[in-house]
Coordinates of C-alpha atoms and ligand atoms in Angstrom, one line a residue:
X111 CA 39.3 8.9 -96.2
X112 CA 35.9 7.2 -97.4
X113 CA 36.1 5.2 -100.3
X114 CA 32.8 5.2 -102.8
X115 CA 33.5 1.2 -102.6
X116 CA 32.7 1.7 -99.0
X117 CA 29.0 2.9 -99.9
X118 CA 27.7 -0.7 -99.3
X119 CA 28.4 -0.1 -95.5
X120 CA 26.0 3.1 -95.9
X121 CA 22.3 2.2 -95.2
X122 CA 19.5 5.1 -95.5
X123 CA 17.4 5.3 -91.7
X124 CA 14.7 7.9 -93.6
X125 CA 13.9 9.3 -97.3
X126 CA 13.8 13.0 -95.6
X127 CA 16.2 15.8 -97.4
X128 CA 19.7 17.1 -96.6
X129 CA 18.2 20.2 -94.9
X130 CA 20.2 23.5 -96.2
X131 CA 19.1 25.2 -93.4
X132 CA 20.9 22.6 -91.3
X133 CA 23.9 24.3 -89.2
X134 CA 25.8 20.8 -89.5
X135 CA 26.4 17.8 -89.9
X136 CA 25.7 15.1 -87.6
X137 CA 27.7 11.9 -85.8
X138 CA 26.1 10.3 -83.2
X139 CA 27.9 7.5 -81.8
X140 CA 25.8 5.2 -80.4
X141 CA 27.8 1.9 -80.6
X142 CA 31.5 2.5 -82.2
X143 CA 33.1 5.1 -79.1
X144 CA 35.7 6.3 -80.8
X145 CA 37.3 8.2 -83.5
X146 CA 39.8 6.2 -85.6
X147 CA 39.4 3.3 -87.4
X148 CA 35.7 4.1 -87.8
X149 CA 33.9 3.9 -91.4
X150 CA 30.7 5.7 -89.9
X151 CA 33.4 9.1 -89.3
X152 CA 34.9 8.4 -92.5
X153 CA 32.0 8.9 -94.0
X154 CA 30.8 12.1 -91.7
X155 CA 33.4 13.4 -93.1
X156 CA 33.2 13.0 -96.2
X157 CA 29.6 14.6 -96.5
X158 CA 30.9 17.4 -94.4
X159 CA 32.8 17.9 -97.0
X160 CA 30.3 17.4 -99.7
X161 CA 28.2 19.4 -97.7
X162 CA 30.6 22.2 -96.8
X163 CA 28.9 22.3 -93.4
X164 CA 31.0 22.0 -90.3
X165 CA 30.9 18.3 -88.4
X166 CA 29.7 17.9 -84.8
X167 CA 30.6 14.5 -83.0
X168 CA 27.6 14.0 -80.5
X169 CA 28.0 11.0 -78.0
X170 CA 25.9 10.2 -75.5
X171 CA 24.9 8.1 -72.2
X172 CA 21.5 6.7 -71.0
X173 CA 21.1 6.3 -67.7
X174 CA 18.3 3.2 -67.5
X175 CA 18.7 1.3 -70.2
X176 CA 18.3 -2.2 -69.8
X177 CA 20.7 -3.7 -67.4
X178 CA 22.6 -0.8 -66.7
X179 CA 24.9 -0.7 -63.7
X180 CA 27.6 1.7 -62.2
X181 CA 29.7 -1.0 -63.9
X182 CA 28.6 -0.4 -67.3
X183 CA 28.0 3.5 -66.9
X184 CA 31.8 3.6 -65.4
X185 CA 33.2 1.8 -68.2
X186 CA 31.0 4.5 -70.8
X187 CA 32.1 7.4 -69.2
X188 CA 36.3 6.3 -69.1
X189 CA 35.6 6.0 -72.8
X190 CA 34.1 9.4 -73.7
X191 CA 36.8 10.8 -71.5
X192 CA 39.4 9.3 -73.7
X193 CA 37.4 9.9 -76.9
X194 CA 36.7 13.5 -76.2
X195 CA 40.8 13.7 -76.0
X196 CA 41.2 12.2 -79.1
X197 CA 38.9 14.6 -80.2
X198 CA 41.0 17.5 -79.3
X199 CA 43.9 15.6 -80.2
X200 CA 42.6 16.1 -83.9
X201 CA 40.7 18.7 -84.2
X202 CA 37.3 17.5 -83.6
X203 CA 34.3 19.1 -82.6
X204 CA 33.1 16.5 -80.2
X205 CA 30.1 16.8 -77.5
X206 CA 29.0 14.3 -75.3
X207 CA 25.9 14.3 -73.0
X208 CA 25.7 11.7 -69.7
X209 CA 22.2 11.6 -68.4
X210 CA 22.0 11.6 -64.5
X211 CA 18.9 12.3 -62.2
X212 CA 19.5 16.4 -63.1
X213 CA 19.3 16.3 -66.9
X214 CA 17.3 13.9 -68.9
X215 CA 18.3 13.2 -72.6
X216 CA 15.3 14.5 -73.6
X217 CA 16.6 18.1 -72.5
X218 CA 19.7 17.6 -74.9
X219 CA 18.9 15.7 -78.0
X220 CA 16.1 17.6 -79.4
X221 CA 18.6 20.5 -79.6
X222 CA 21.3 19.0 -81.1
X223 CA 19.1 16.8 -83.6
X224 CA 17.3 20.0 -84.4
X225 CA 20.2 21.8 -85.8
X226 CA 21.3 18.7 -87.8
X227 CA 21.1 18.4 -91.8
X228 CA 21.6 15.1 -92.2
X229 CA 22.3 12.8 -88.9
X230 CA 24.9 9.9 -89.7
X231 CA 24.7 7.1 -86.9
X232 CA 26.1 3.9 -86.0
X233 CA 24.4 0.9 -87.4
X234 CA 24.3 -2.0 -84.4
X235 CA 22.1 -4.6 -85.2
X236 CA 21.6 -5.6 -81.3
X237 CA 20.2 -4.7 -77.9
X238 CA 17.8 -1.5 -78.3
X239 CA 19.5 0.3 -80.9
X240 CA 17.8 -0.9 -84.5
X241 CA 14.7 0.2 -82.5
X242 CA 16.1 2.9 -81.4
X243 CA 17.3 4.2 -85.1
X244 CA 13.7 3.2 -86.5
X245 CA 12.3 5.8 -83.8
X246 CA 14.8 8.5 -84.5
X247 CA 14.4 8.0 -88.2
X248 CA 10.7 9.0 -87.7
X249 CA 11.7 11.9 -85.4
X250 CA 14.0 14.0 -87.2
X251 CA 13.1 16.1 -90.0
X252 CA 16.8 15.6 -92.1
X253 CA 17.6 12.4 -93.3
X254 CA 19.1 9.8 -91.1
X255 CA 22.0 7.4 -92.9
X256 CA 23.2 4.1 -90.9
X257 CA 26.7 3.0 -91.2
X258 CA 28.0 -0.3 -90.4
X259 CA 31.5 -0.2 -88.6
X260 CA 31.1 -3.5 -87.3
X261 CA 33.4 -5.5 -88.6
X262 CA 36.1 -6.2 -91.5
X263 CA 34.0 -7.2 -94.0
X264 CA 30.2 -5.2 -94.8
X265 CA 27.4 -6.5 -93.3
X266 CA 25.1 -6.2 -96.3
X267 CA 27.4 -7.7 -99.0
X268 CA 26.5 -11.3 -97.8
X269 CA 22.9 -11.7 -99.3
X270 CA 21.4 -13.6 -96.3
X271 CA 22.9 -14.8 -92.8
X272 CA 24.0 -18.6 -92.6
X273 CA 23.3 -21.2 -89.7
X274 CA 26.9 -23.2 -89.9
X275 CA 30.5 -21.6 -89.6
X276 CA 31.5 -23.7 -92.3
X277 CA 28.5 -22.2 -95.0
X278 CA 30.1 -18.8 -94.1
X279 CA 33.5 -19.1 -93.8
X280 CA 34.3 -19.2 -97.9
X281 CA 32.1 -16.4 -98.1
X282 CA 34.0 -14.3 -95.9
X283 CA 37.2 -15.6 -97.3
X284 CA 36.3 -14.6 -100.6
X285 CA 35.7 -10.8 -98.7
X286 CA 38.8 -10.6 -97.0
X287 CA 41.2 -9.2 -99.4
X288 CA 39.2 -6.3 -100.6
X289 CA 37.8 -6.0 -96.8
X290 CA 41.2 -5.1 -95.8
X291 CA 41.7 -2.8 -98.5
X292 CA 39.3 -0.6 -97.5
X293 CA 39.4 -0.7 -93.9
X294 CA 38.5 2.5 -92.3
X295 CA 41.1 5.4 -91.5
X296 CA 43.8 4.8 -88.4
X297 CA 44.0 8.8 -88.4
X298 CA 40.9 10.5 -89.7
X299 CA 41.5 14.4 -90.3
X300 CA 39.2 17.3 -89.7
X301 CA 41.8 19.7 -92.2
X302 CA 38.8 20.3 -94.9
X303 CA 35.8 20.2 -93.1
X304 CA 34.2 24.1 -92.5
X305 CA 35.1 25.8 -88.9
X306 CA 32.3 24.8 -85.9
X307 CA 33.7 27.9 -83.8
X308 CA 30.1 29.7 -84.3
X309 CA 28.0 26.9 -83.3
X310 CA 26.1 27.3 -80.3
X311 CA 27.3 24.6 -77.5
X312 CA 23.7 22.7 -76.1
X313 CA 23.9 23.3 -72.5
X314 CA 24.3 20.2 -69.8
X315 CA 26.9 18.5 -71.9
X316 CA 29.0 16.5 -70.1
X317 CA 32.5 17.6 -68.7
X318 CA 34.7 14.8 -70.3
X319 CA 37.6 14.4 -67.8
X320 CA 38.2 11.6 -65.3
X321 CA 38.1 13.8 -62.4
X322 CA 34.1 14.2 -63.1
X323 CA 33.4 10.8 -63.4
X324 CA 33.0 9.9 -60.0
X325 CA 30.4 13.1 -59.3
X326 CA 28.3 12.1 -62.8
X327 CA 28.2 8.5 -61.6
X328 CA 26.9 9.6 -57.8
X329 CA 24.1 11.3 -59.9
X330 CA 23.0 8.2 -62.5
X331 CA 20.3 5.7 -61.8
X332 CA 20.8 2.6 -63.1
X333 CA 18.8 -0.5 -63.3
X334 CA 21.3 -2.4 -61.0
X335 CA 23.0 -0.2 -58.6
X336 CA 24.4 -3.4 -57.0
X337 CA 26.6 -4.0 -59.9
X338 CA 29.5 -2.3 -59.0
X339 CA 32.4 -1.3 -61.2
X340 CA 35.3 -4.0 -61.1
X341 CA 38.4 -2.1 -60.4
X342 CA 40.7 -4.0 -62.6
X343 CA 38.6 -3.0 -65.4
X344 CA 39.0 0.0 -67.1
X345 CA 37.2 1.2 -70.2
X346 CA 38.0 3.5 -73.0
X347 CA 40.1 3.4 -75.9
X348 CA 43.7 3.6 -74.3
X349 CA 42.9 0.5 -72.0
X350 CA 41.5 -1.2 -75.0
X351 CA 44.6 -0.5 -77.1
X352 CA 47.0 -1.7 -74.1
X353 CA 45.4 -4.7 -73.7
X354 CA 45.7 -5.7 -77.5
X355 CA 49.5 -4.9 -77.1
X356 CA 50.0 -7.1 -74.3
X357 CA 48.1 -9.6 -76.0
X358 CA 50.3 -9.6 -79.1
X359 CA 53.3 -10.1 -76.5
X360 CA 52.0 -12.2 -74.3
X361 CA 48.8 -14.0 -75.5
X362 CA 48.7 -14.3 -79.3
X363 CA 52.1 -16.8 -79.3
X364 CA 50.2 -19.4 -77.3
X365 CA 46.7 -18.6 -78.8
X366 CA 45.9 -21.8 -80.6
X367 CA 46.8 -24.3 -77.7
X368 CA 46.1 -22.1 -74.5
X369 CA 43.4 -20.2 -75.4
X370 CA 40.8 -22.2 -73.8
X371 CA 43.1 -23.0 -70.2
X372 CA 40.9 -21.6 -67.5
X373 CA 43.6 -19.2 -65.3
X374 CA 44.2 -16.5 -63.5
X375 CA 44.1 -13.3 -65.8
X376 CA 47.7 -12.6 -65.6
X377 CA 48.4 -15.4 -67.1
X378 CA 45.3 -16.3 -70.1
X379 CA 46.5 -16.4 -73.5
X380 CA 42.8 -15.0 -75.0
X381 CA 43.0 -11.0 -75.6
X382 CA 40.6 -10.1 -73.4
X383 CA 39.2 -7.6 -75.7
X384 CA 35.5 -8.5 -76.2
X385 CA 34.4 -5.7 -73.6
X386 CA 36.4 -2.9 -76.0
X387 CA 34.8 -4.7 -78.8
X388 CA 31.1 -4.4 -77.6
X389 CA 31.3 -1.3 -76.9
X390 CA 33.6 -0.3 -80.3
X391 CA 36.5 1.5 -78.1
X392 CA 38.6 -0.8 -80.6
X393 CA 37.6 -1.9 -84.2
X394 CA 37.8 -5.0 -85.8
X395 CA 40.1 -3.3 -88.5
X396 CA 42.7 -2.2 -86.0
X397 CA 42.9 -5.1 -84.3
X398 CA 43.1 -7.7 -87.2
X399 CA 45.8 -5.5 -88.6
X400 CA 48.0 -5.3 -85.7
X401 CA 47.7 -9.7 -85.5
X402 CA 48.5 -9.9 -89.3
X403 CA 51.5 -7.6 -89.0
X404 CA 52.8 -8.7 -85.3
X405 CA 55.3 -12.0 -86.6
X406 CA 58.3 -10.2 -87.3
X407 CA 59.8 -13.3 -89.4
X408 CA 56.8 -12.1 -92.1
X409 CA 56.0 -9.2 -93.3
X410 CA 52.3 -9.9 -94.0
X411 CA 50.4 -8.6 -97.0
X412 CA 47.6 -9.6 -98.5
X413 CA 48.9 -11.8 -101.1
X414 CA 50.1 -13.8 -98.2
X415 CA 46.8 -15.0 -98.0
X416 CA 46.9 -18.6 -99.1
X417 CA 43.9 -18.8 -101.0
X418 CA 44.1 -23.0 -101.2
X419 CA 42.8 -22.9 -98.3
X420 CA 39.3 -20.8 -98.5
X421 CA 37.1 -22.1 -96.8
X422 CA 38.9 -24.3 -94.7
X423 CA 39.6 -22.6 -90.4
X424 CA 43.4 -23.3 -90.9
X425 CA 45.9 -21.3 -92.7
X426 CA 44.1 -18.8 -95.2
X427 CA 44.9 -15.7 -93.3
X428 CA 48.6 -16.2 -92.4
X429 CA 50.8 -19.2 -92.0
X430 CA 51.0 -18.4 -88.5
X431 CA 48.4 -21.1 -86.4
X432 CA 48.4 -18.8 -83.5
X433 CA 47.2 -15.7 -85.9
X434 CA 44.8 -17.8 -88.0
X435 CA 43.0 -19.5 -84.7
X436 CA 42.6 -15.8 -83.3
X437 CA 41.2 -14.8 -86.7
X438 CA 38.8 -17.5 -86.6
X439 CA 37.0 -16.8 -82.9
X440 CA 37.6 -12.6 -84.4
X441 CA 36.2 -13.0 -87.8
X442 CA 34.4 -16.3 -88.7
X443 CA 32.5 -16.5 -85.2
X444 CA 32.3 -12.9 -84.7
X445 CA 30.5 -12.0 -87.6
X446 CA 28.5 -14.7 -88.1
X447 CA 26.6 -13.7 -84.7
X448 CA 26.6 -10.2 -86.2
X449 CA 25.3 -11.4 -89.6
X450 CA 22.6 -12.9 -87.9
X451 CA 21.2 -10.5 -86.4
X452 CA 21.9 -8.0 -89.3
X453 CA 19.8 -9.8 -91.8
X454 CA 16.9 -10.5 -89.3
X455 CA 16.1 -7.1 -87.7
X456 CA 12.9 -8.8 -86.3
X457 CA 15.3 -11.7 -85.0
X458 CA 13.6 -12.6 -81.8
X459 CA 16.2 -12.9 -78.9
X460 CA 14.8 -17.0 -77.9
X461 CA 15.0 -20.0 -79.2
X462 CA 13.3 -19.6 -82.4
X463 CA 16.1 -20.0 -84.5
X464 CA 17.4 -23.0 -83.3
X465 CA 17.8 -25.7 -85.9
X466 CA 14.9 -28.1 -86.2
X467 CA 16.9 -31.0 -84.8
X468 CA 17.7 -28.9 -81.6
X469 CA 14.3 -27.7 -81.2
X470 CA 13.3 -31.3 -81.1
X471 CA 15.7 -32.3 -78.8
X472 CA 14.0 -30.2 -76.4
X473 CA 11.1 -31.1 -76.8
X474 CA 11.3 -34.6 -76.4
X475 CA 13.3 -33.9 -73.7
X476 CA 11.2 -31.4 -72.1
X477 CA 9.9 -34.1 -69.8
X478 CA 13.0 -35.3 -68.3
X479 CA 13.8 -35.6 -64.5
X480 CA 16.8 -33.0 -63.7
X481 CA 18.8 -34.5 -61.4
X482 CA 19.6 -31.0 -59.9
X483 CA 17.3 -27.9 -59.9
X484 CA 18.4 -24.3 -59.4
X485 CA 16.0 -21.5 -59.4
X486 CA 17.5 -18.0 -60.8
X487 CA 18.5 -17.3 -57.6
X488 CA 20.6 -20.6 -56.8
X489 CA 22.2 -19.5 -60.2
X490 CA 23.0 -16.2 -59.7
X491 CA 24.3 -16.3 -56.3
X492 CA 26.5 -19.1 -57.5
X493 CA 24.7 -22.1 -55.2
X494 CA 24.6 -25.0 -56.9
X495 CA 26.8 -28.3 -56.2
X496 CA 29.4 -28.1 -58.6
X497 CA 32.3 -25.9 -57.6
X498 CA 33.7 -25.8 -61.2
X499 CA 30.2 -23.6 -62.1
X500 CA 30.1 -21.7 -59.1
X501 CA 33.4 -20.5 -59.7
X502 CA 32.4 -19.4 -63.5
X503 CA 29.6 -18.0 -62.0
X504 CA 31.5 -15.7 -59.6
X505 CA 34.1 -14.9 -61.7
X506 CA 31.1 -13.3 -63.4
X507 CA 29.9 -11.3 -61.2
X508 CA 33.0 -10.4 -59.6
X509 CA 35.0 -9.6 -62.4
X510 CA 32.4 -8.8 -65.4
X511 CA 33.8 -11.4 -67.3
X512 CA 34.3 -15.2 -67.9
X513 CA 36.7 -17.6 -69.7
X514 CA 35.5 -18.8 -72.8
X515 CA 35.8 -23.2 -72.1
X516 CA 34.0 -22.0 -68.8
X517 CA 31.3 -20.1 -70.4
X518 CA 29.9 -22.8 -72.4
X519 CA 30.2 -25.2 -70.0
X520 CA 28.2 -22.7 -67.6
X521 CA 25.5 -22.2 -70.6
X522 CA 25.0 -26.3 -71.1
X523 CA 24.7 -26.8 -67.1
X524 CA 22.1 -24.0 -66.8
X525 CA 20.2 -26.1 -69.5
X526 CA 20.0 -29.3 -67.7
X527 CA 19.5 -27.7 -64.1
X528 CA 16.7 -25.4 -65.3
X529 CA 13.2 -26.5 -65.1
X530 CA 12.3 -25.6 -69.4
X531 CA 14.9 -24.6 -72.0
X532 CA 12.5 -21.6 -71.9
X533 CA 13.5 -20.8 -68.3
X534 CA 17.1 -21.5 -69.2
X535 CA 17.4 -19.3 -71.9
X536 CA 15.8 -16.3 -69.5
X537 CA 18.0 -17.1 -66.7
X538 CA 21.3 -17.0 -69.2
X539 CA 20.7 -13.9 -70.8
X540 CA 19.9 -11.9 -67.8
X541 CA 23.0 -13.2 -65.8
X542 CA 25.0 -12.6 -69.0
X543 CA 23.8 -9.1 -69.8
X544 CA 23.7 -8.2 -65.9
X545 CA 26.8 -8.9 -65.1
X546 CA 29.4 -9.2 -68.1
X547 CA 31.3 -5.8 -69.9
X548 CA 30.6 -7.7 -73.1
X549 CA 27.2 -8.7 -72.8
X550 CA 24.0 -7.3 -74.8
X551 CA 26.1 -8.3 -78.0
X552 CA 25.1 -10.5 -80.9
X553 CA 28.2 -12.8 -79.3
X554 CA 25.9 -12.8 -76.2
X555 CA 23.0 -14.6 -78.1
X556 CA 25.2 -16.8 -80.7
X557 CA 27.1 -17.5 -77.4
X558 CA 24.0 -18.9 -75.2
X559 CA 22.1 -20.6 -78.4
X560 CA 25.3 -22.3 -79.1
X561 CA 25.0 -24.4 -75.7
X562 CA 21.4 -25.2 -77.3
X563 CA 22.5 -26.4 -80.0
X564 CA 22.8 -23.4 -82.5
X565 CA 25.7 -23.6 -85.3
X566 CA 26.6 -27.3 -83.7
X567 CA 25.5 -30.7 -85.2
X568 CA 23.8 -33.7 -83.1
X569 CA 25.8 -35.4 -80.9
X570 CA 25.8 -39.2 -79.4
X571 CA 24.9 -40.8 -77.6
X572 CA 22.1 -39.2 -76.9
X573 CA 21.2 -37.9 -73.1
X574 CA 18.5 -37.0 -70.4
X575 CA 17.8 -33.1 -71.1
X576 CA 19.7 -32.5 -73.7
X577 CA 18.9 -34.9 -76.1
X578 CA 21.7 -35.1 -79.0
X579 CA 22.4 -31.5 -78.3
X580 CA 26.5 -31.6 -77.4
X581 CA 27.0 -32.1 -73.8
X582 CA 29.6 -31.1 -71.4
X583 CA 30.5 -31.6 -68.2
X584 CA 32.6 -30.5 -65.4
X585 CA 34.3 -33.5 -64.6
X586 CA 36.0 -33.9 -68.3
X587 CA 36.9 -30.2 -67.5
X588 CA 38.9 -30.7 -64.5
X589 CA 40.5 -33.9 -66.2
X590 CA 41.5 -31.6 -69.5
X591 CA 42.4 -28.3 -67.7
X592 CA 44.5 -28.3 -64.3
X593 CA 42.2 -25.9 -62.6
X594 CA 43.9 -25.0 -59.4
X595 CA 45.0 -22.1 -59.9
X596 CA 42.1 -20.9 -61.4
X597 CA 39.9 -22.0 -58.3
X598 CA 42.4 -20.8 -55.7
X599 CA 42.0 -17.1 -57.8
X600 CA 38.3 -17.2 -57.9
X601 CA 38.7 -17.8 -54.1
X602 CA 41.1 -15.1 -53.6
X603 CA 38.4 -12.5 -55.3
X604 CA 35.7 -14.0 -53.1
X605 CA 37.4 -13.0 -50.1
X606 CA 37.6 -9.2 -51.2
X607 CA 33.7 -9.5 -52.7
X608 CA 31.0 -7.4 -50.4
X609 CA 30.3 -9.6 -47.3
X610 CA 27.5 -12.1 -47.8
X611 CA 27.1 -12.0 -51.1
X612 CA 27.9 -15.5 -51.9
X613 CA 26.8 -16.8 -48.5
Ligands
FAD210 C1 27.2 -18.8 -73.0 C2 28.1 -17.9 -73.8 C3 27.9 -16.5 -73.7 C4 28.7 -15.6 -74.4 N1 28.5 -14.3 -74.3 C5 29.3 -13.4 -75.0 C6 29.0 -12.0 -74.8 O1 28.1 -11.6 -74.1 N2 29.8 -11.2 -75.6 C7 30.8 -11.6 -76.4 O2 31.5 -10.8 -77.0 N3 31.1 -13.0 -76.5 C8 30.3 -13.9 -75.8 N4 30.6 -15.2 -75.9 C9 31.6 -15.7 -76.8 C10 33.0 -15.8 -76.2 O3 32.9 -16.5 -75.0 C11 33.7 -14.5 -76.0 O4 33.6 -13.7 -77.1 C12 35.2 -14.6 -75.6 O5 35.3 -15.5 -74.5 C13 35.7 -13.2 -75.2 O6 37.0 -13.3 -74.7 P1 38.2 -12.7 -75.4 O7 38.0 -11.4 -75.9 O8 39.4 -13.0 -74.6 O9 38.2 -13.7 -76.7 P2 39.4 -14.1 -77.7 O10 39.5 -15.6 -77.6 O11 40.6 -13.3 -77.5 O12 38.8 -13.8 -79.1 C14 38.9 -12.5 -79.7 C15 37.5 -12.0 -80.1 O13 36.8 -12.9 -81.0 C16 35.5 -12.9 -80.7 N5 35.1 -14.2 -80.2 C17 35.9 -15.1 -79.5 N6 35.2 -16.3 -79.3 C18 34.0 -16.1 -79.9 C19 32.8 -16.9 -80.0 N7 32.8 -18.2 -79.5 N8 31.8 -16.5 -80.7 C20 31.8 -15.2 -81.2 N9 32.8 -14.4 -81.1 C21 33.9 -14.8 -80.5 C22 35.2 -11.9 -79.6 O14 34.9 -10.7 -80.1 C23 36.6 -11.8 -78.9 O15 36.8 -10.7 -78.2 C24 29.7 -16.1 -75.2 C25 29.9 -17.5 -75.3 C26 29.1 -18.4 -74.6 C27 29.3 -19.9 -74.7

């Protein structure tokens, strides 16, 4: 149910009307892929409603965006299958559309936008999508609105973005309550909303069941075809929501201390959940309100919250240190990357907005001798000296993911083995975006700017490279962590990788 208090969340794309002549109303999901918890349905269907015109859920896949893989499409498409159930499940009128080398999206979406009155979207403030809204808004003749699902708290109620976790952190605190108030629906219901039966299906749409994913993939181009899909990863919604309940068993009682242990997956105590994130198979909602209610010695409300403690990364949300450090990495770092890039749509993906005292770290340092130099290549296929980063690195590319401790240390030594930060900051993104489910993010850029320096403070002494900018390295790693296991299971995947790719 859309509250009006929700309207902040509700940005126009376009002045255009609500066309009368329109046969319906539009949803197109372009970031959030799936049905409940979703403010940017809520609201579809609450100008349905308004509207009295029936409500069409239109999803869709491209085929070459940038950096697409089988790995990503495959993860897409197990999502629409299990949002096109849901669909049914509630009585949805839900159409998806996969490009492949047969049907372009430009024999689809001209239909379906054409036959729109008003076309609600998704408002992601990363990766092509705020271009791509600014295109469609000129496109379409009906208005275009914008809704921001991203996160607990709305985007636009914090009057500019902030460069320290610490500036933000009272802000969102001060949020929260009323945040979780209105968080979107768990169960949104078509009963209300005008009957779809006479609409006119657009042909090509895409057969959403499992059994047809294999045929669509064999028909998509991709950017990457060498980037196969990682077996063990699964996407879509009902993953998503099996992994957070094994992580509230397993994971969340051990967050605070082991979080940041480098293992084997079966046993890491992070959730594992940035991929479902990303791509919106899960909300932020959902998933902050299953950790606040998951210690059964409290039953958690809001006035819980211990509001002596604003501001502060310890024990606002929940007396729980386990639930508050997860909150922290969920909300305070999450959605100050998100924030970011929010409130500077022309926010250039480089090191522009590095804070002056980083920038001139680098560039005093620009000069310095690196006692080891990779090219892209070295990096990528995981060739450098240190085993501790070649293991990262193929843990990237063989699994589409990497631990957290491991990923900044894998950010820092790319700084200091690359010939410019410039270079660097190419050679992390692609790798990043290439190869990891939860890349093209705005986590993927406050991730990589944080090794340079981003959100951090100066550190001493200061060093070759990297100037005052914090440094890591991998032999304080092996010291803190006991690694074995982790190296013996990055060797075990190696073994089962395609021959020669790490040789
Ligand atoms: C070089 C580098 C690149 C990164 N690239 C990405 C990326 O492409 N996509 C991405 O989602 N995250 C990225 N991160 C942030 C972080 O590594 C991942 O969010 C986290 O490891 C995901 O694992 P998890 O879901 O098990 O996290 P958990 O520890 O279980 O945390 C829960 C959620 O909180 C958020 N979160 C956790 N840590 C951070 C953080 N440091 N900053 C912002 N949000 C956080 C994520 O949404 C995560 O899923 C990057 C970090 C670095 C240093």
């Amino acid at each position: 149910m859309f509250s009006e208090k929700n309207l902040i969340r509700v940005r126009e794309g376009n002045k255009k009307p609500v066309l009368e002549e329109g046969e319906y109303i539009l949803y197109w999901i372009r970031a959030n892929r799936r049905l409940a918890w979703n403010h940017c349905l809520d609201y579809s269907i609450h100008l349905a409603k308004k509207f009295q015109k029936p409500l069409v859920i239109f999803e869709s896949v491209m085929m070459e965006f940038e950096w697409s893989s089988p790995r990503l499409h495959r993860f897409l498409l197990e999502g629409i299958c299990d949002t096109a159930a849901d669909a049914e499940k509630l009585g949805f009128t839900y159409w998806s559309f996969v490009e492949t080398e047969e049907h372009s999206l430009s024999e689809v979406v001209p239909t379906v936008l054409k036959n729109a009155s008003a076309v609600i979207t998704d408002d992601f403030p990363c990766f092509f999508l705020p271009e791509h809204a600014e295109t469609l808004s000129e496109q379409l003749s009906c208005k275009l609105l914008l809704i921001d699902s991203n996160s607990i708290t709305a985007l636009a109620s914090y009057e500019k973005s902030f460069e320290y976790a610490r500036v933000f952190r009272p802000r969102l605190h001060d949020r929260f309550v009323e945040s979780y108030i209105l968080r979107s629906d768990p169960k949104p219901k078509s009963k209300g909303i005008p009957s779809s039966e006479h609409l006119k299906k657009p042909k090509y749409l895409f057969s959403a069941k499992k059994e047809n994913i294999n045929k669509t993939l064999s028909k998509m181009r991709s950017k990457f075809p060498n980037v196969l899909p990682v077996s063990s990863k699964i996407g879509g919604r009902v993953e998503g929501l099996k992994i957070l309940k094994n992580f509230l068993k397993e994971g969340l009682p051990f967050y605070s201390e082991e979080r940041s242990e480098p293992r084997p997956p079966d046993r890491m105590k992070a959730s594992a959940l940035s991929p479902y994130l990303h791509f919106g198979m899960i909300s932020v909602d959902e998933v902050v309100t299953a950790v606040l209610g998951s210690d059964p010695k409290i039953d958690w409300s809001p006035d819980r919250i211990n509001h002596s403690q604003r501001g502060k990364n310890e024990g606002f949300f929940h007396p729980n240190p386990n639930i508050n450090s997860f909150l922290e990495e969920l909300l305070t770092w999450r959605e100050l990357g998100y924030l970011l890039f929010y409130k500077s749509p022309s926010f250039r993906k480089d090191l522009s907005i590095l804070p002056t005292w980083a920038k001139q770290c680098l560039q005093l340092h620009r000069g310095d001798e690196r006692t080891y130099l990779y090219t892209k290549e070295e990096f990528e296929n995981a060739k450098t000296h240190d085993p501790i980063w070649n293991a990262a690195q193929k843990e990237l590319v063989l699994t589409g993911s990497m631990q957290n401790y491991l990923r900044m240390l894998w950010g820092k030594k790319v700084i200091e083995w690359s010939s410019s930060p410039e270079e660097a900051f190419r050679i992390l993104e692609d790798l990043n975006h290439k190869y990891a489910y939860d890349g093209r993010d705005p986590n993927s850029y406050t991730g990589i700017l944080w090794c340079f320096g981003a959100f951090d403070r100066p550190w001493f002494p200061e060093r070759a490279v990297l100037g005052n900018i914090r440094y890591m390295s991998s032999d304080s790693t092996a010291k803190k962590f006991k690694l074995k296991p982790y190296l013996e299971y990055i060797q075990g995947l190696e073994g089962l990788s395609e021959p020669g790719f790490f040789k």
